[in-house]
Amino acid sequence: FMQFYFYRQWKALKQYANEKGILLIGDMPIYVALDSSDVWANPELFQLDQKTKRPIQVAGCPPDGFSPTGQLWGNPLYHWDAMKQNGYQWWIQRTAMASKLFDVIRIDHFRGFDEYYAIPYGDKTAENGHWEQGPGYELFQEIEKALGKQRQQYPLPQLHSGGD
């Protein structure tokens, strides 16, 4: 009930903002949490052990000058081959929903669609991770084919130059 009520209020707020010329920008993180309904409703789309449903590899960033052991985020990684086999339907549905909520969608950690850093599950740091190939542009072509081009030309705000 709370979700229903929230979405009803959000729709009214978005409509009001759009009528005032305000666009809403929403964040869509590349990864979802292990305990999310996305993972547990679709375990075949994630790199999970078939018996235990625990991740095989998890997301993060490699070591660098700022973080000598890297960053261990711990999110389950996608099973891109399985997603490709079903035409990336999970991503299409996710993007379609985000498009209803927001006028502009920002995908966090976008680089992971090209290559992503995979860390063995259970490691305490990201040091033993490695890069793997993501789906690349093909994913976005499938989303565009399913949802159409939703590019809009947004008017630039009028900038006021000082003085008063």
Coordinates of N, CA and C in Angstrom, one line a residue:
F1 N 0.8 -1.2 0.0 CA 0.0 0.0 0.0 C 0.9 1.3 0.0
M2 N 1.9 1.2 0.8 CA 2.8 2.4 0.9 C 3.5 2.7 -0.4
Q3 N 3.9 1.6 -1.1 CA 4.5 1.8 -2.5 C 3.5 2.5 -3.4
F4 N 2.3 1.9 -3.4 CA 1.2 2.5 -4.3 C 1.0 4.0 -4.0
Y5 N 0.9 4.3 -2.7 CA 0.7 5.7 -2.3 C 1.9 6.6 -2.7
F6 N 3.1 6.1 -2.5 CA 4.3 6.8 -2.9 C 4.3 7.1 -4.4
Y7 N 4.0 6.1 -5.2 CA 4.0 6.3 -6.7 C 2.9 7.2 -7.1
R8 N 1.8 7.2 -6.5 CA 0.7 8.1 -6.8 C 1.2 9.6 -6.5
Q9 N 1.8 9.8 -5.3 CA 2.3 11.1 -5.0 C 3.4 11.5 -5.9
W10 N 4.3 10.6 -6.2 CA 5.5 10.9 -7.1 C 5.0 11.4 -8.5
K11 N 4.0 10.6 -9.0 CA 3.4 11.0 -10.3 C 2.9 12.4 -10.3
A12 N 2.2 12.8 -9.3 CA 1.6 14.1 -9.1 C 2.7 15.2 -9.0
L13 N 3.7 14.8 -8.2 CA 4.8 15.8 -8.1 C 5.6 16.0 -9.4
K14 N 5.8 14.9 -10.1 CA 6.5 15.0 -11.4 C 5.7 15.8 -12.4
Q15 N 4.4 15.5 -12.4 CA 3.6 16.3 -13.4 C 3.6 17.8 -13.0
Y16 N 3.5 18.1 -11.8 CA 3.6 19.5 -11.3 C 4.9 20.1 -11.7
A17 N 6.0 19.4 -11.4 CA 7.4 19.9 -11.8 C 7.5 20.2 -13.3
N18 N 7.0 19.2 -14.1 CA 7.1 19.3 -15.5 C 6.3 20.4 -16.0
E19 N 5.1 20.7 -15.4 CA 4.3 21.8 -15.9 C 5.0 23.1 -15.6
K20 N 5.9 23.2 -14.6 CA 6.6 24.4 -14.2 C 8.0 24.5 -15.0
G21 N 8.2 23.5 -15.9 CA 9.4 23.5 -16.7 C 10.6 22.9 -16.0
I22 N 10.3 22.1 -14.9 CA 11.4 21.5 -14.2 C 11.5 20.0 -14.5
L23 N 12.7 19.6 -14.8 CA 12.9 18.2 -15.2 C 13.5 17.5 -14.0
L24 N 13.1 16.2 -13.8 CA 13.6 15.4 -12.7 C 14.7 14.5 -13.2
I25 N 15.8 14.5 -12.5 CA 16.9 13.6 -12.9 C 17.0 12.5 -11.8
G26 N 17.0 11.3 -12.3 CA 17.1 10.2 -11.4 C 18.3 9.3 -11.6
D27 N 18.8 8.8 -10.5 CA 20.0 7.9 -10.5 C 19.5 6.5 -10.6
M28 N 20.2 5.7 -11.5 CA 19.9 4.3 -11.6 C 21.3 3.6 -11.5
P29 N 21.6 3.1 -10.3 CA 22.9 2.5 -10.1 C 23.1 1.3 -11.0
I30 N 24.3 1.0 -11.5 CA 24.5 -0.1 -12.3 C 24.2 -1.4 -11.6
Y31 N 24.6 -1.5 -10.3 CA 24.4 -2.7 -9.5 C 23.3 -2.7 -8.5
V32 N 22.7 -3.8 -8.2 CA 21.7 -3.9 -7.2 C 22.3 -4.7 -6.0
A33 N 21.6 -4.6 -4.9 CA 22.0 -5.3 -3.7 C 21.7 -6.8 -3.8
L34 N 22.5 -7.6 -3.1 CA 22.3 -9.1 -3.0 C 20.9 -9.4 -2.5
D35 N 20.5 -8.7 -1.5 CA 19.2 -9.0 -0.8 C 18.0 -8.3 -1.5
S36 N 18.2 -7.8 -2.7 CA 17.1 -7.1 -3.4 C 16.2 -8.1 -4.0
S37 N 15.0 -7.6 -4.3 CA 14.0 -8.5 -4.9 C 14.4 -8.8 -6.4
D38 N 15.2 -7.9 -7.0 CA 15.7 -8.1 -8.3 C 16.5 -9.4 -8.4
V39 N 17.4 -9.6 -7.4 CA 18.3 -10.8 -7.4 C 17.5 -12.0 -7.1
W40 N 16.7 -12.0 -6.1 CA 16.0 -13.2 -5.6 C 14.8 -13.6 -6.5
A41 N 14.3 -12.7 -7.3 CA 13.3 -13.0 -8.3 C 13.9 -13.5 -9.6
N42 N 15.2 -13.2 -9.8 CA 15.8 -13.6 -11.1 C 17.2 -14.1 -10.8
P43 N 17.4 -15.1 -10.0 CA 18.8 -15.5 -9.7 C 19.6 -16.0 -10.9
E44 N 18.9 -16.5 -11.9 CA 19.6 -16.9 -13.1 C 20.3 -15.8 -13.9
L45 N 19.9 -14.6 -13.6 CA 20.5 -13.4 -14.3 C 21.7 -12.8 -13.6
F46 N 22.1 -13.5 -12.5 CA 23.3 -13.0 -11.7 C 24.3 -14.1 -11.5
Q47 N 25.5 -13.8 -11.3 CA 26.6 -14.7 -11.1 C 26.5 -15.3 -9.7
L48 N 25.5 -16.3 -9.5 CA 25.3 -16.9 -8.2 C 25.5 -18.4 -8.3
D49 N 26.0 -19.0 -7.2 CA 26.1 -20.4 -7.1 C 24.7 -21.0 -7.2
Q50 N 24.5 -22.0 -8.0 CA 23.1 -22.5 -8.3 C 22.5 -23.1 -7.0
K51 N 23.3 -23.7 -6.2 CA 22.8 -24.4 -4.9 C 22.6 -23.4 -3.8
T52 N 23.6 -22.6 -3.5 CA 23.5 -21.7 -2.3 C 22.9 -20.4 -2.6
K53 N 22.9 -20.0 -3.9 CA 22.4 -18.7 -4.3 C 23.3 -17.5 -3.8
R54 N 24.6 -17.9 -3.4 CA 25.5 -16.9 -3.0 C 26.3 -16.5 -4.2
P55 N 26.8 -15.2 -4.2 CA 27.6 -14.8 -5.4 C 28.9 -15.6 -5.6
I56 N 29.2 -15.7 -6.9 CA 30.5 -16.3 -7.3 C 31.6 -15.2 -7.3
Q57 N 31.2 -14.1 -7.8 CA 32.1 -12.9 -7.9 C 31.2 -11.7 -7.5
V58 N 31.9 -10.6 -7.0 CA 31.2 -9.4 -6.7 C 31.8 -8.2 -7.3
A59 N 31.2 -7.1 -7.2 CA 31.6 -5.9 -7.8 C 32.6 -5.1 -6.9
G60 N 33.4 -4.3 -7.6 CA 34.3 -3.4 -6.9 C 35.2 -2.7 -7.9
C61 N 36.3 -2.1 -7.3 CA 37.3 -1.4 -8.1 C 38.6 -1.9 -7.8
P62 N 39.5 -1.9 -8.8 CA 40.9 -2.4 -8.5 C 41.7 -1.4 -7.6
P63 N 42.8 -1.9 -7.0 CA 43.7 -1.0 -6.3 C 44.2 0.1 -7.2
D64 N 44.5 1.2 -6.6 CA 45.1 2.3 -7.3 C 45.8 3.2 -6.3
G65 N 46.2 4.4 -6.7 CA 47.0 5.3 -5.9 C 46.2 5.8 -4.7
F66 N 44.9 5.8 -4.8 CA 44.1 6.3 -3.7 C 43.6 5.2 -2.7
S67 N 43.6 4.0 -3.2 CA 43.1 2.9 -2.4 C 44.0 1.7 -2.7
P68 N 45.0 1.4 -1.9 CA 46.0 0.3 -2.2 C 45.4 -1.1 -2.2
T69 N 44.2 -1.3 -1.6 CA 43.6 -2.6 -1.6 C 42.3 -2.6 -2.5
G70 N 42.1 -1.5 -3.2 CA 40.9 -1.4 -4.0 C 39.6 -1.1 -3.2
Q71 N 38.5 -1.2 -3.9 CA 37.2 -1.0 -3.3 C 36.4 -2.3 -3.5
L72 N 35.9 -2.9 -2.4 CA 35.1 -4.1 -2.4 C 33.7 -3.6 -2.1
W73 N 32.9 -3.5 -3.2 CA 31.5 -3.1 -3.0 C 30.6 -4.2 -2.6
G74 N 30.8 -5.4 -3.1 CA 30.1 -6.6 -2.7 C 28.8 -6.9 -3.4
N75 N 28.4 -6.1 -4.4 CA 27.2 -6.3 -5.2 C 27.4 -7.6 -6.1
P76 N 26.3 -8.3 -6.2 CA 26.4 -9.5 -7.2 C 26.6 -8.9 -8.6
L77 N 27.3 -9.7 -9.4 CA 27.5 -9.3 -10.8 C 26.5 -10.0 -11.7
Y78 N 26.3 -9.4 -12.8 CA 25.3 -9.9 -13.8 C 25.9 -11.1 -14.5
H79 N 25.0 -12.0 -14.9 CA 25.3 -13.1 -15.8 C 24.9 -12.6 -17.2
W80 N 25.8 -11.9 -17.8 CA 25.5 -11.2 -19.1 C 25.1 -12.1 -20.2
D81 N 25.6 -13.3 -20.2 CA 25.2 -14.3 -21.3 C 23.7 -14.6 -21.1
A82 N 23.3 -14.9 -19.9 CA 21.9 -15.2 -19.6 C 21.0 -14.0 -20.0
M83 N 21.5 -12.8 -19.6 CA 20.7 -11.6 -20.0 C 20.6 -11.4 -21.5
K84 N 21.6 -11.7 -22.2 CA 21.6 -11.6 -23.6 C 20.6 -12.6 -24.2
Q85 N 20.6 -13.8 -23.7 CA 19.7 -14.8 -24.2 C 18.2 -14.4 -24.1
N86 N 17.9 -13.7 -23.1 CA 16.4 -13.2 -23.1 C 16.2 -11.8 -23.6
G87 N 17.2 -11.4 -24.4 CA 17.0 -10.1 -25.0 C 17.2 -8.9 -24.0
Y88 N 17.9 -9.1 -22.9 CA 18.1 -8.0 -21.9 C 16.8 -7.5 -21.4
Q89 N 15.8 -8.4 -21.2 CA 14.5 -8.0 -20.8 C 14.5 -7.3 -19.4
W90 N 15.4 -7.8 -18.5 CA 15.4 -7.2 -17.1 C 15.9 -5.8 -17.2
W91 N 16.9 -5.5 -18.0 CA 17.4 -4.1 -18.2 C 16.3 -3.2 -18.9
I92 N 15.6 -3.8 -19.9 CA 14.6 -3.1 -20.6 C 13.5 -2.7 -19.6
Q93 N 13.1 -3.6 -18.8 CA 12.0 -3.3 -17.8 C 12.5 -2.3 -16.8
R94 N 13.7 -2.4 -16.3 CA 14.3 -1.5 -15.3 C 14.4 -0.1 -15.9
T95 N 14.8 0.0 -17.1 CA 14.9 1.3 -17.8 C 13.6 1.9 -18.0
A96 N 12.6 1.1 -18.4 CA 11.2 1.6 -18.7 C 10.7 2.2 -17.4
M97 N 10.9 1.5 -16.3 CA 10.3 2.0 -15.0 C 11.0 3.3 -14.6
A98 N 12.3 3.4 -14.8 CA 13.1 4.6 -14.5 C 12.6 5.7 -15.4
S99 N 12.2 5.4 -16.6 CA 11.8 6.5 -17.5 C 10.4 7.0 -17.1
K100 N 9.6 6.2 -16.4 CA 8.3 6.7 -15.9 C 8.5 7.6 -14.7
L101 N 9.6 7.4 -14.0 CA 9.8 8.1 -12.7 C 10.6 9.4 -13.0
F102 N 11.5 9.4 -14.0 CA 12.4 10.5 -14.2 C 12.4 11.0 -15.6
D103 N 12.7 12.3 -15.8 CA 12.9 12.8 -17.2 C 14.2 12.5 -17.8
V104 N 15.2 12.4 -16.9 CA 16.6 12.1 -17.3 C 17.1 11.1 -16.4
I105 N 17.8 10.0 -16.9 CA 18.3 9.0 -16.1 C 19.8 9.0 -16.1
R106 N 20.4 9.0 -15.0 CA 21.9 8.9 -14.9 C 22.2 7.5 -14.4
I107 N 23.0 6.8 -15.1 CA 23.4 5.4 -14.7 C 24.8 5.5 -14.0
D108 N 24.8 5.2 -12.8 CA 26.1 5.3 -12.0 C 27.0 4.1 -12.4
H109 N 28.3 4.4 -12.4 CA 29.3 3.4 -12.8 C 29.1 2.8 -14.2
F110 N 28.8 3.7 -15.1 CA 28.5 3.4 -16.5 C 29.6 2.5 -17.1
R111 N 30.8 2.7 -16.7 CA 31.9 2.0 -17.3 C 31.8 0.5 -17.2
G112 N 31.0 0.0 -16.2 CA 30.8 -1.4 -16.0 C 30.1 -2.1 -17.2
F113 N 29.5 -1.3 -18.1 CA 28.8 -2.0 -19.2 C 29.9 -2.3 -20.3
D114 N 31.0 -1.7 -20.2 CA 32.1 -2.0 -21.2 C 32.9 -3.1 -20.5
E115 N 33.5 -2.8 -19.4 CA 34.3 -3.8 -18.6 C 33.9 -3.6 -17.2
Y116 N 33.9 -4.7 -16.4 CA 33.6 -4.5 -15.0 C 34.7 -5.3 -14.2
Y117 N 34.9 -4.9 -13.0 CA 35.9 -5.5 -12.1 C 35.2 -6.6 -11.3
A118 N 35.7 -7.8 -11.4 CA 35.1 -8.9 -10.7 C 36.0 -9.4 -9.6
I119 N 35.5 -9.5 -8.4 CA 36.3 -9.9 -7.2 C 35.7 -11.3 -6.7
P120 N 36.6 -12.3 -6.4 CA 36.0 -13.5 -5.9 C 35.2 -13.3 -4.6
Y121 N 34.0 -13.9 -4.5 CA 33.2 -13.7 -3.4 C 33.9 -14.3 -2.1
G122 N 33.9 -13.5 -1.1 CA 34.5 -13.9 0.2 C 35.8 -13.2 0.4
D123 N 36.4 -12.7 -0.6 CA 37.7 -11.9 -0.5 C 37.4 -10.7 0.4
K124 N 38.4 -10.3 1.2 CA 38.3 -9.2 2.1 C 38.7 -7.9 1.5
T125 N 39.4 -7.9 0.4 CA 39.8 -6.8 -0.4 C 39.5 -7.0 -1.9
A126 N 39.8 -6.0 -2.7 CA 39.6 -6.1 -4.1 C 40.9 -6.5 -4.8
E127 N 41.9 -6.8 -4.1 CA 43.2 -7.1 -4.7 C 43.3 -8.3 -5.7
N128 N 42.4 -9.3 -5.5 CA 42.5 -10.5 -6.3 C 41.5 -10.4 -7.5
G129 N 40.9 -9.2 -7.7 CA 39.9 -9.1 -8.8 C 40.6 -9.1 -10.1
H130 N 39.7 -9.1 -11.1 CA 40.2 -9.0 -12.5 C 39.1 -8.3 -13.4
W131 N 39.4 -7.8 -14.5 CA 38.5 -7.2 -15.4 C 37.8 -8.2 -16.3
E132 N 36.5 -8.1 -16.5 CA 35.8 -8.9 -17.4 C 35.0 -8.1 -18.4
Q133 N 34.7 -8.6 -19.5 CA 34.0 -7.9 -20.6 C 32.5 -7.8 -20.2
G134 N 31.9 -6.6 -20.4 CA 30.5 -6.3 -20.2 C 29.8 -6.5 -21.5
P135 N 28.5 -6.1 -21.5 CA 27.7 -6.3 -22.8 C 28.0 -5.3 -23.8
G136 N 28.6 -4.2 -23.5 CA 28.9 -3.1 -24.4 C 27.7 -2.4 -25.0
Y137 N 27.8 -1.8 -26.1 CA 26.8 -1.0 -26.7 C 25.5 -1.8 -27.1
E138 N 25.7 -3.1 -27.3 CA 24.6 -4.0 -27.6 C 23.4 -3.9 -26.7
L139 N 23.7 -3.8 -25.4 CA 22.6 -3.6 -24.4 C 21.8 -2.4 -24.7
F140 N 22.4 -1.3 -24.9 CA 21.7 0.0 -25.2 C 21.0 -0.1 -26.5
Q141 N 21.5 -0.8 -27.5 CA 20.8 -0.9 -28.7 C 19.5 -1.7 -28.5
E142 N 19.5 -2.7 -27.7 CA 18.3 -3.5 -27.4 C 17.3 -2.7 -26.6
I143 N 17.8 -1.9 -25.6 CA 16.9 -1.0 -24.9 C 16.2 0.0 -25.8
E144 N 17.0 0.6 -26.7 CA 16.5 1.6 -27.6 C 15.5 0.9 -28.6
K145 N 15.8 -0.3 -29.0 CA 14.9 -1.0 -29.9 C 13.5 -1.3 -29.2
A146 N 13.6 -1.6 -27.9 CA 12.3 -2.0 -27.2 C 11.6 -0.7 -26.8
L147 N 12.3 0.3 -26.4 CA 11.6 1.5 -25.8 C 11.6 2.7 -26.8
G148 N 12.3 2.6 -27.8 CA 12.4 3.7 -28.8 C 13.3 4.8 -28.3
K149 N 13.6 5.7 -29.2 CA 14.5 6.8 -28.8 C 13.7 7.8 -28.0
Q150 N 14.2 8.0 -26.8 CA 13.4 8.9 -25.9 C 14.2 10.1 -25.6
R151 N 15.1 10.4 -26.6 CA 15.9 11.7 -26.4 C 14.9 12.9 -26.6
Q152 N 15.1 13.8 -25.8 CA 14.3 15.1 -25.8 C 15.3 16.2 -25.9
Q153 N 14.9 17.3 -26.5 CA 15.7 18.5 -26.5 C 15.2 19.3 -25.4
Y154 N 16.0 19.5 -24.4 CA 15.6 20.3 -23.3 C 16.1 21.8 -23.4
P155 N 15.2 22.7 -23.2 CA 15.7 24.1 -23.3 C 16.7 24.4 -22.2
L156 N 17.7 25.2 -22.6 CA 18.7 25.6 -21.6 C 18.1 26.7 -20.8
P157 N 18.4 26.7 -19.5 CA 17.9 27.8 -18.6 C 18.5 29.1 -19.1
Q158 N 17.8 30.2 -18.9 CA 18.2 31.5 -19.2 C 19.1 32.0 -18.0
L159 N 20.3 32.3 -18.4 CA 21.3 32.7 -17.4 C 21.2 34.2 -17.2
H160 N 21.2 34.6 -15.9 CA 21.1 36.0 -15.6 C 22.5 36.5 -15.4
S161 N 22.9 37.5 -16.1 CA 24.3 38.0 -16.0 C 24.2 39.2 -15.0
G162 N 25.0 39.1 -13.9 CA 25.1 40.0 -12.8 C 24.6 41.4 -12.9
G163 N 24.9 42.2 -12.0 CA 24.5 43.6 -12.1 C 23.4 43.9 -11.1
D164 N 22.4 43.1 -11.0 CA 21.4 43.5 -10.1 C 21.0 42.3 -9.2

